[in-house]
CSV table of C-alpha atoms in Angstrom, one decimal:
chain,number,residue,atom,x,y,z
S,396,UNK,CA,8.7,-72.3,-82.4
S,397,UNK,CA,10.7,-73.4,-85.5
S,398,UNK,CA,14.2,-74.2,-84.5
S,399,UNK,CA,16.9,-71.8,-85.6
S,400,UNK,CA,19.1,-74.5,-87.1
S,401,UNK,CA,16.4,-75.2,-89.8
S,402,UNK,CA,16.2,-71.6,-91.0
S,403,UNK,CA,18.1,-72.0,-94.2
S,404,UNK,CA,15.6,-73.7,-96.6
S,405,UNK,CA,17.4,-72.5,-99.8
S,406,UNK,CA,20.9,-73.3,-98.5
S,407,UNK,CA,20.4,-76.8,-97.1
S,408,UNK,CA,22.9,-78.7,-99.4
S,409,UNK,CA,25.7,-76.3,-98.7
S,410,UNK,CA,25.1,-76.1,-95.0
S,411,UNK,CA,25.3,-79.9,-94.8
S,412,UNK,CA,28.5,-80.0,-96.8
S,413,UNK,CA,30.5,-77.3,-95.2
S,414,UNK,CA,28.9,-76.0,-92.1
S,415,UNK,CA,28.0,-78.9,-89.9
S,416,UNK,CA,28.6,-77.7,-86.3
S,417,UNK,CA,30.5,-80.4,-84.4
S,418,UNK,CA,29.2,-81.6,-81.0
S,419,UNK,CA,32.4,-80.7,-79.3
S,420,UNK,CA,32.7,-77.0,-80.1
S,421,UNK,CA,36.2,-75.4,-79.8
S,422,UNK,CA,34.5,-72.0,-79.7
S,423,UNK,CA,34.1,-72.4,-76.0
S,424,UNK,CA,37.8,-71.9,-75.6
S,425,UNK,CA,37.6,-68.4,-77.0
S,426,UNK,CA,36.3,-65.3,-75.3
S,427,UNK,CA,33.5,-63.7,-77.4
S,428,UNK,CA,35.6,-60.8,-78.6
S,429,UNK,CA,38.5,-63.2,-79.5
S,430,UNK,CA,36.2,-65.5,-81.3
S,431,UNK,CA,34.7,-62.7,-83.4
S,432,UNK,CA,38.1,-61.5,-84.4
S,433,UNK,CA,39.1,-65.0,-85.4
S,434,UNK,CA,35.9,-65.5,-87.4
S,435,UNK,CA,36.6,-62.3,-89.3
S,436,UNK,CA,40.1,-63.4,-90.0
S,437,UNK,CA,39.0,-66.8,-91.2
S,438,UNK,CA,36.3,-65.4,-93.4
S,439,UNK,CA,38.6,-62.9,-95.1
S,440,UNK,CA,41.3,-65.6,-95.6
S,441,UNK,CA,38.7,-67.9,-97.1
S,442,UNK,CA,37.5,-65.2,-99.5
S,443,UNK,CA,41.1,-64.7,-100.6
S,444,UNK,CA,41.5,-68.4,-101.2
S,445,UNK,CA,38.2,-68.6,-103.2
S,446,UNK,CA,39.4,-65.6,-105.3
S,447,UNK,CA,42.7,-67.3,-106.1
S,448,UNK,CA,41.1,-70.6,-106.8
S,449,UNK,CA,42.8,-72.4,-103.9
S,450,UNK,CA,39.8,-74.6,-103.0
S,451,UNK,CA,41.6,-76.9,-100.6
S,452,UNK,CA,42.7,-74.1,-98.4
S,453,UNK,CA,39.2,-72.5,-98.7
S,454,UNK,CA,37.7,-75.8,-97.5
S,455,UNK,CA,40.1,-75.8,-94.6
S,456,UNK,CA,39.0,-72.3,-93.6
S,457,UNK,CA,35.3,-73.3,-93.9
S,458,UNK,CA,35.9,-76.3,-91.6
S,459,UNK,CA,37.6,-74.0,-89.0
S,460,UNK,CA,34.7,-71.5,-89.3
S,461,UNK,CA,32.2,-74.2,-88.7
S,462,UNK,CA,33.9,-75.0,-85.4
S,463,UNK,CA,33.5,-71.3,-84.2
S,464,UNK,CA,30.3,-70.2,-85.9
S,465,UNK,CA,26.8,-71.2,-84.8
S,466,UNK,CA,23.2,-70.5,-86.0
S,467,UNK,CA,22.2,-70.1,-82.3
S,468,UNK,CA,25.3,-68.1,-81.2
S,469,UNK,CA,25.9,-64.4,-80.8
S,470,UNK,CA,25.5,-62.0,-83.8
S,471,UNK,CA,29.0,-62.5,-85.1
S,472,UNK,CA,28.7,-66.3,-85.0
S,473,UNK,CA,25.3,-66.2,-86.8
S,474,UNK,CA,26.7,-63.7,-89.4
S,475,UNK,CA,29.7,-66.0,-90.0
S,476,UNK,CA,27.4,-68.9,-90.8
S,477,UNK,CA,25.7,-66.8,-93.5
S,478,UNK,CA,28.9,-65.6,-95.1
S,479,UNK,CA,30.4,-69.1,-94.9
S,480,UNK,CA,27.3,-70.6,-96.6
S,481,UNK,CA,27.7,-67.9,-99.3
S,482,UNK,CA,31.4,-68.8,-99.9
S,483,UNK,CA,30.5,-72.5,-100.0
S,484,UNK,CA,27.9,-71.8,-102.6
S,485,UNK,CA,30.4,-69.8,-104.7
S,486,UNK,CA,32.9,-72.7,-104.6
S,487,UNK,CA,30.3,-75.3,-105.6
S,488,UNK,CA,29.1,-73.1,-108.5
S,489,UNK,CA,32.5,-73.8,-110.1
S,490,UNK,CA,31.0,-77.2,-111.0
S,491,UNK,CA,27.5,-76.4,-112.5
S,492,UNK,CA,26.5,-80.1,-112.6
S,493,UNK,CA,27.3,-80.7,-108.9
S,494,UNK,CA,25.6,-77.4,-108.0
S,495,UNK,CA,22.4,-78.2,-109.9
S,496,UNK,CA,22.3,-81.7,-108.5
S,497,UNK,CA,22.6,-80.5,-105.0
S,498,UNK,CA,19.9,-77.9,-105.5
S,499,UNK,CA,17.6,-80.2,-107.6
S,500,UNK,CA,15.0,-80.3,-104.9
S,501,UNK,CA,14.9,-76.6,-104.4
S,502,UNK,CA,12.1,-74.6,-106.1
S,503,UNK,CA,13.2,-72.8,-109.3
S,504,UNK,CA,11.3,-69.7,-108.2
S,505,UNK,CA,11.6,-68.1,-104.7
S,506,UNK,CA,8.8,-68.6,-102.2
S,507,UNK,CA,7.2,-65.2,-102.9
S,508,UNK,CA,4.7,-65.7,-100.1
S,509,UNK,CA,7.4,-66.2,-97.6
S,510,UNK,CA,9.4,-63.3,-99.0
S,511,UNK,CA,6.5,-61.0,-98.7
S,512,UNK,CA,5.7,-62.0,-95.1
S,513,UNK,CA,9.3,-61.7,-94.1
S,514,UNK,CA,9.8,-58.3,-95.6
S,515,UNK,CA,6.5,-57.1,-94.1
S,516,UNK,CA,7.8,-58.2,-90.7
S,517,UNK,CA,11.1,-56.5,-91.4
S,518,UNK,CA,9.4,-53.2,-92.1
S,519,UNK,CA,7.3,-53.4,-89.0
S,520,UNK,CA,10.1,-54.6,-86.6
S,521,UNK,CA,12.8,-52.1,-87.6
S,522,UNK,CA,12.7,-48.3,-87.3
S,523,UNK,CA,14.6,-48.2,-90.6
S,524,UNK,CA,11.5,-48.7,-92.7
S,525,UNK,CA,9.2,-46.9,-90.3
S,526,UNK,CA,11.4,-43.8,-90.6
S,527,UNK,CA,11.7,-44.2,-94.4
S,528,UNK,CA,7.9,-44.4,-94.8
S,529,UNK,CA,7.4,-41.3,-92.7
S,530,UNK,CA,9.8,-39.4,-94.9
S,531,UNK,CA,8.2,-40.7,-98.1
S,532,UNK,CA,4.6,-40.0,-97.1
S,533,UNK,CA,5.4,-36.5,-95.8
S,534,UNK,CA,7.5,-35.6,-98.8
S,535,UNK,CA,5.0,-36.9,-101.3
S,536,UNK,CA,2.0,-35.3,-99.6
S,537,UNK,CA,3.7,-31.9,-99.4
S,538,UNK,CA,5.0,-32.0,-102.9
S,539,UNK,CA,1.6,-32.8,-104.3
S,540,UNK,CA,-0.7,-31.0,-101.9
S,541,UNK,CA,-2.1,-28.7,-104.6
S,542,UNK,CA,-2.4,-31.3,-107.3
S,543,UNK,CA,-5.9,-32.6,-108.2
S,544,UNK,CA,-4.9,-35.7,-110.2
S,545,UNK,CA,-2.0,-37.7,-108.8
S,546,UNK,CA,-0.2,-40.9,-110.1
S,547,UNK,CA,2.2,-42.7,-107.9
S,548,UNK,CA,4.3,-45.5,-109.3
S,549,UNK,CA,5.6,-48.0,-106.8
S,550,UNK,CA,8.6,-49.7,-108.3
S,551,UNK,CA,8.4,-52.9,-106.3
S,552,UNK,CA,7.6,-52.5,-102.6
S,553,UNK,CA,3.9,-53.3,-102.7
S,554,UNK,CA,3.6,-52.4,-99.0
S,555,UNK,CA,0.0,-51.5,-98.0
S,556,UNK,CA,1.3,-49.9,-94.8
S,557,UNK,CA,3.1,-47.2,-96.9
S,558,UNK,CA,0.3,-46.5,-99.4
S,559,UNK,CA,-2.6,-46.5,-97.0
S,560,UNK,CA,-0.7,-43.9,-94.9
S,561,UNK,CA,-0.2,-41.8,-98.1
S,562,UNK,CA,-3.8,-42.0,-99.1
S,563,UNK,CA,-4.8,-40.7,-95.7
S,564,UNK,CA,-2.3,-37.8,-95.9
S,565,UNK,CA,-3.5,-36.8,-99.4
S,566,UNK,CA,-7.1,-37.0,-98.3
S,567,UNK,CA,-6.5,-34.3,-95.7
S,568,UNK,CA,-4.6,-32.0,-97.9
S,569,UNK,CA,-5.5,-28.3,-98.4
S,570,UNK,CA,-7.6,-28.9,-101.5
S,571,UNK,CA,-9.4,-31.9,-100.1
S,572,UNK,CA,-9.2,-35.5,-101.5
S,573,UNK,CA,-7.5,-35.6,-104.9
S,574,UNK,CA,-8.0,-38.2,-107.6
S,575,UNK,CA,-5.2,-40.8,-107.0
S,576,UNK,CA,-3.9,-43.6,-109.1
S,577,UNK,CA,-1.3,-46.0,-107.7
S,578,UNK,CA,0.6,-48.3,-110.1
S,579,UNK,CA,2.5,-51.1,-108.4
S,580,UNK,CA,5.2,-53.2,-110.2
S,581,UNK,CA,5.9,-56.6,-108.9
S,582,UNK,CA,6.5,-60.2,-110.0
S,583,UNK,CA,4.3,-61.4,-107.0
S,584,UNK,CA,0.8,-61.5,-108.3
S,585,UNK,CA,-0.7,-62.3,-104.9
S,586,UNK,CA,1.0,-59.3,-103.5
S,587,UNK,CA,-0.5,-57.1,-106.2
S,588,UNK,CA,-4.0,-58.6,-105.8
S,589,UNK,CA,-3.9,-58.2,-102.0
S,590,UNK,CA,-2.6,-54.6,-102.2
S,591,UNK,CA,-5.4,-53.7,-104.6
S,592,UNK,CA,-8.0,-55.0,-102.2
S,593,UNK,CA,-6.6,-53.1,-99.2
S,594,UNK,CA,-6.1,-49.8,-101.1
S,595,UNK,CA,-9.5,-49.9,-102.7
S,596,UNK,CA,-11.1,-50.4,-99.3
S,597,UNK,CA,-9.0,-47.6,-97.8
S,598,UNK,CA,-9.9,-45.2,-100.6
S,599,UNK,CA,-13.6,-46.0,-100.2
S,600,UNK,CA,-13.5,-45.3,-96.5
S,601,UNK,CA,-11.8,-41.9,-97.3
S,602,UNK,CA,-14.4,-41.1,-100.0
S,603,UNK,CA,-11.6,-40.7,-102.5
S,604,UNK,CA,-11.6,-41.3,-106.3
S,605,UNK,CA,-9.0,-44.0,-106.6
S,606,UNK,CA,-7.6,-46.2,-109.4
S,607,UNK,CA,-5.3,-49.1,-109.0
S,608,UNK,CA,-3.0,-50.3,-111.8
S,609,UNK,CA,-1.2,-53.6,-111.0
S,610,UNK,CA,1.7,-54.6,-113.3
S,611,UNK,CA,2.9,-58.2,-112.9
S,612,UNK,CA,6.3,-57.6,-114.5
S,613,UNK,CA,9.9,-57.1,-113.4
S,614,UNK,CA,11.6,-53.7,-113.4
S,615,UNK,CA,13.8,-55.0,-116.2
S,616,UNK,CA,10.7,-55.6,-118.4
S,617,UNK,CA,8.8,-52.4,-117.5
S,618,UNK,CA,8.0,-50.1,-120.4
S,619,UNK,CA,6.5,-46.6,-120.6
S,620,UNK,CA,3.4,-47.9,-122.3
S,621,UNK,CA,2.5,-50.2,-119.4
S,622,UNK,CA,2.3,-47.3,-117.0
S,623,UNK,CA,-0.7,-45.6,-118.7
S,624,UNK,CA,0.5,-42.1,-118.1
S,625,UNK,CA,-2.2,-39.6,-118.9
S,626,UNK,CA,-2.0,-35.8,-119.5
S,627,UNK,CA,-2.5,-33.7,-116.4
S,628,UNK,CA,-1.3,-36.3,-113.9
S,629,UNK,CA,1.2,-35.2,-111.3
S,630,UNK,CA,3.6,-38.1,-111.5
S,631,UNK,CA,5.9,-39.5,-108.9
S,632,UNK,CA,8.1,-42.6,-108.9
S,633,UNK,CA,9.1,-44.4,-105.7
S,634,UNK,CA,11.7,-47.1,-105.4
S,635,UNK,CA,12.3,-48.8,-102.1
S,636,UNK,CA,15.3,-51.1,-102.1
S,637,UNK,CA,14.7,-52.1,-105.7
S,638,UNK,CA,16.4,-49.9,-108.2
S,639,UNK,CA,19.8,-51.6,-107.7
S,640,UNK,CA,18.5,-54.8,-109.5
S,641,UNK,CA,18.9,-52.8,-112.8
S,642,UNK,CA,22.6,-52.7,-112.2
S,643,UNK,CA,22.9,-56.4,-112.8
S,644,UNK,CA,25.2,-56.8,-115.8
S,645,UNK,CA,26.7,-59.6,-117.8
S,646,UNK,CA,30.1,-59.1,-116.1
S,647,UNK,CA,30.4,-62.8,-115.1
S,648,UNK,CA,33.9,-63.6,-113.8
S,649,UNK,CA,35.5,-66.7,-115.1
S,650,UNK,CA,35.3,-70.0,-113.3
S,651,UNK,CA,38.5,-69.4,-111.5
S,652,UNK,CA,37.1,-66.2,-110.0
S,653,UNK,CA,39.6,-63.8,-111.6
S,654,UNK,CA,38.3,-60.2,-111.5
S,655,UNK,CA,39.0,-56.9,-113.1
S,656,UNK,CA,39.7,-54.6,-110.2
S,657,UNK,CA,40.1,-51.6,-112.4
S,658,UNK,CA,36.4,-51.5,-113.4
S,659,UNK,CA,34.6,-48.4,-112.2
S,660,UNK,CA,31.2,-49.4,-110.8
S,661,UNK,CA,29.7,-46.0,-111.8
S,662,UNK,CA,30.6,-46.7,-115.5
S,663,UNK,CA,27.6,-46.5,-117.8
S,664,UNK,CA,25.3,-49.4,-117.4
S,665,UNK,CA,23.0,-49.6,-120.4
S,666,UNK,CA,19.9,-50.9,-118.5
S,667,UNK,CA,20.0,-48.4,-115.7
S,668,UNK,CA,20.8,-45.5,-118.0
S,669,UNK,CA,17.9,-46.4,-120.3
S,670,UNK,CA,15.5,-46.8,-117.4
S,671,UNK,CA,16.4,-43.5,-115.8
S,672,UNK,CA,16.0,-41.8,-119.2
S,673,UNK,CA,12.6,-43.4,-119.5
S,674,UNK,CA,11.6,-42.0,-116.2
S,675,UNK,CA,12.8,-38.5,-117.1
S,676,UNK,CA,10.9,-38.6,-120.4
S,677,UNK,CA,7.6,-38.9,-118.4
S,678,UNK,CA,8.4,-35.6,-116.6
S,679,UNK,CA,7.8,-36.8,-113.1
S,680,UNK,CA,7.3,-34.2,-110.4
S,681,UNK,CA,9.4,-36.3,-108.0
S,682,UNK,CA,11.5,-39.4,-107.8
S,683,UNK,CA,12.1,-40.9,-104.3
S,684,UNK,CA,14.8,-43.4,-103.8
S,685,UNK,CA,15.6,-45.6,-100.8
S,686,UNK,CA,18.7,-47.9,-101.1
S,687,UNK,CA,21.0,-49.9,-98.9
S,688,UNK,CA,23.9,-47.5,-98.1
S,689,UNK,CA,26.8,-49.8,-98.9
S,690,UNK,CA,29.1,-50.7,-101.8
S,691,UNK,CA,28.1,-54.2,-102.9
S,692,UNK,CA,28.5,-53.6,-106.6
S,693,UNK,CA,32.2,-54.1,-106.7
S,694,UNK,CA,34.1,-56.4,-109.2
S,695,UNK,CA,36.5,-57.7,-106.6
S,696,UNK,CA,35.1,-60.5,-104.4
S,697,UNK,CA,37.4,-59.6,-101.5
S,698,UNK,CA,36.6,-55.9,-101.6
S,699,UNK,CA,32.8,-56.6,-101.7
S,700,UNK,CA,33.3,-59.2,-99.0
S,701,UNK,CA,35.0,-56.7,-96.6
S,702,UNK,CA,32.3,-54.1,-97.3
S,703,UNK,CA,29.6,-56.7,-96.7
S,704,UNK,CA,31.1,-57.8,-93.4
S,705,UNK,CA,31.1,-54.3,-92.2
S,706,UNK,CA,27.6,-53.5,-93.4
S,707,UNK,CA,25.8,-56.7,-92.3
S,708,UNK,CA,27.6,-56.9,-88.9
S,709,UNK,CA,25.9,-53.6,-88.1
S,710,UNK,CA,22.5,-55.0,-89.4
S,711,UNK,CA,22.9,-58.2,-87.3
S,712,UNK,CA,23.9,-56.2,-84.3
S,713,UNK,CA,20.8,-54.1,-84.6
S,714,UNK,CA,18.7,-57.2,-84.9
S,715,UNK,CA,20.3,-58.7,-81.8
S,716,UNK,CA,19.6,-55.5,-79.9
S,717,UNK,CA,15.8,-55.4,-80.6
S,718,UNK,CA,15.7,-59.1,-79.7
S,719,UNK,CA,17.5,-58.6,-76.4
S,720,UNK,CA,15.1,-55.8,-75.4
S,721,UNK,CA,12.1,-58.0,-76.2
S,722,UNK,CA,10.9,-56.2,-79.3
S,723,UNK,CA,10.9,-59.4,-81.4
S,724,UNK,CA,10.8,-63.2,-80.7
S,725,UNK,CA,13.6,-65.7,-81.4
S,726,UNK,CA,11.6,-66.9,-84.4
S,727,UNK,CA,11.2,-63.4,-85.7
S,728,UNK,CA,14.9,-62.9,-85.4
S,729,UNK,CA,15.6,-65.9,-87.5
S,730,UNK,CA,13.2,-64.7,-90.2
S,731,UNK,CA,14.7,-61.2,-90.2
S,732,UNK,CA,18.1,-62.8,-90.6
S,733,UNK,CA,16.8,-65.0,-93.4
S,734,UNK,CA,15.9,-61.8,-95.3
S,735,UNK,CA,19.4,-60.3,-95.1
S,736,UNK,CA,21.0,-63.7,-95.4
S,737,UNK,CA,19.5,-64.1,-98.8
S,738,UNK,CA,21.1,-60.8,-99.8
S,739,UNK,CA,24.5,-62.0,-98.5
S,740,UNK,CA,24.1,-65.2,-100.5
S,741,UNK,CA,23.4,-63.3,-103.7
S,742,UNK,CA,26.2,-60.8,-103.1
S,743,UNK,CA,28.9,-63.3,-102.4
S,744,UNK,CA,27.9,-66.4,-104.4
S,745,UNK,CA,26.6,-65.0,-107.6
S,746,UNK,CA,28.1,-63.1,-110.5
S,747,UNK,CA,26.8,-61.6,-113.8
S,748,UNK,CA,23.1,-61.3,-114.3
S,749,UNK,CA,22.4,-63.6,-111.3
S,750,UNK,CA,23.9,-61.0,-108.9
S,751,UNK,CA,21.0,-58.6,-108.4
S,752,UNK,CA,21.9,-57.3,-104.9
S,753,UNK,CA,24.2,-54.6,-106.3
S,754,UNK,CA,23.8,-52.0,-103.5
S,755,UNK,CA,25.6,-48.7,-104.0
S,756,UNK,CA,26.1,-45.7,-101.8
S,757,UNK,CA,24.1,-42.5,-102.3
S,758,UNK,CA,27.1,-40.8,-103.8
S,759,UNK,CA,27.1,-43.3,-106.7
S,760,UNK,CA,23.4,-43.0,-107.2
S,761,UNK,CA,23.8,-39.2,-107.3
S,762,UNK,CA,26.3,-39.7,-110.2
S,763,UNK,CA,23.9,-42.0,-112.1
S,764,UNK,CA,20.9,-39.7,-111.6
S,765,UNK,CA,22.8,-36.6,-112.5
S,766,UNK,CA,23.9,-38.3,-115.7
S,767,UNK,CA,20.2,-38.8,-116.5
S,768,UNK,CA,19.7,-35.1,-115.8
S,769,UNK,CA,17.9,-35.4,-112.5
S,770,UNK,CA,18.6,-32.9,-109.8
S,771,UNK,CA,18.6,-33.5,-106.0
S,772,UNK,CA,16.0,-31.7,-103.9
S,773,UNK,CA,16.0,-31.2,-100.2
S,774,UNK,CA,13.7,-33.4,-98.3
S,775,UNK,CA,11.0,-31.6,-96.4
S,776,UNK,CA,12.3,-30.5,-93.0
S,777,UNK,CA,9.1,-31.7,-91.2
S,778,UNK,CA,9.6,-35.2,-92.5
S,779,UNK,CA,13.1,-35.4,-91.1
S,780,UNK,CA,11.9,-34.1,-87.7
S,781,UNK,CA,9.1,-36.7,-87.6
S,782,UNK,CA,11.6,-39.4,-88.6
S,783,UNK,CA,13.8,-38.3,-85.7
S,784,UNK,CA,10.8,-38.6,-83.3
S,785,UNK,CA,10.3,-42.2,-84.5
S,786,UNK,CA,14.0,-42.9,-83.7
S,787,UNK,CA,13.8,-41.3,-80.3
S,788,UNK,CA,10.6,-43.4,-79.6
S,789,UNK,CA,12.7,-46.5,-79.9
S,790,UNK,CA,14.8,-45.6,-76.8
S,791,UNK,CA,18.6,-45.3,-76.6
S,792,UNK,CA,19.4,-48.4,-78.6
S,793,UNK,CA,21.6,-47.0,-81.4
S,794,UNK,CA,19.4,-45.8,-84.2
S,795,UNK,CA,20.2,-42.4,-85.7
S,796,UNK,CA,19.0,-40.1,-88.5
S,797,UNK,CA,21.7,-38.0,-90.2
S,798,UNK,CA,21.3,-35.5,-93.0
S,799,UNK,CA,23.7,-36.0,-95.8
S,800,UNK,CA,23.3,-34.3,-99.1
S,801,UNK,CA,21.5,-35.2,-101.3
S,802,UNK,CA,19.3,-36.8,-98.7
S,803,UNK,CA,19.4,-38.4,-95.3
S,804,UNK,CA,20.9,-41.6,-93.7
S,805,UNK,CA,19.2,-43.9,-91.3
S,806,UNK,CA,22.1,-45.3,-89.2
S,807,UNK,CA,23.0,-47.9,-86.6
S,808,UNK,CA,25.3,-46.0,-84.3
S,809,UNK,CA,27.7,-44.4,-86.8
S,810,UNK,CA,27.1,-46.9,-89.6
S,811,UNK,CA,24.7,-45.7,-92.3
S,812,UNK,CA,22.3,-48.5,-93.2
S,813,UNK,CA,19.8,-46.9,-95.6
S,814,UNK,CA,19.8,-43.7,-97.6
S,815,UNK,CA,16.8,-41.7,-98.7
S,816,UNK,CA,16.9,-39.1,-101.5
S,817,UNK,CA,14.5,-37.1,-103.6
S,818,UNK,CA,15.1,-36.0,-107.2
S,819,UNK,CA,13.4,-33.7,-109.7
S,820,UNK,CA,14.0,-32.9,-113.4
């Protein structure tokens, strides 16, 4: 098993600089609850010092955090490591030469194979994605049960588990197997190639007329012409934890981390507005959206930091729970936390166009979609009931499904983690 302390390949330089865990750890003098409160206080204080440009005091906070946090500790200790790494990254980015030198050995592009494997494991280990897929497949199959030519556009997930389930659902519809085309947009060419092989094989076994259209581009670069929309197709767009990347804007704060706290995050963003207008111009029958239910698209570092602590503490707690009941191994837990750790790093350390993890709550997405003249539609009741059954099958561990117009929330206890919504023109 790979040791947990080596689970930060993209963060090595900063961990070495700021987060070396001393052999004599003062954390033992605290009770777990006291230690968690102290870590939260130190993290928030550090974020305030980073915002004000007081790097010496921020460094002092990071040293104190390193004495209490641990990559092998409880969920709050592990979460504190991730947020401290992100704050250290943000500090070092003040000196681009130093930052680039420290990260010189790191690959320019992310390890797409690792990312795909990790996200696949994330979707299989957590009821969050299992529930989401149930809702998506049921809603799509019901909405298109009488259509004979169907075109689904996957805006970035590329998960064969989802689309193989949908093909099976559509095949057993009231009109028999329809003709189906799936377009998948991804920068990961291997993911696209592998997905095509799996779906072509699945369609053949179902005796279904099937076409696969892989697009090796980013959502930013996607155009209407690439999608090859043909007359008579019943069209649906599906975005799973991807549409928020279009909210990345050139709003880079200055090198002293001054921010404009008056900026409204729902103000018009040219790219997302143009993208949603492009979707509407193609007259889709349905647009399905899954997003992280949290406000990480804020201009104030401290506000976003507080929101992030609340959100990711719930995520880490849910990871800890499935680990403690034996649903995942220690190595799997590290890999799951690597996935969300990279989100934390981007949210806290980056600004401007580099900050792509700009999650927004469903209320803000409703504003954006309404401006683009989309209307919310109720999710199929049967899909929600089936999602509830998935949750109940996990046992009494804290997962919940809650209806919340214009969609539903998948929660950890009372904290919404993901939102699912459906939209029509």
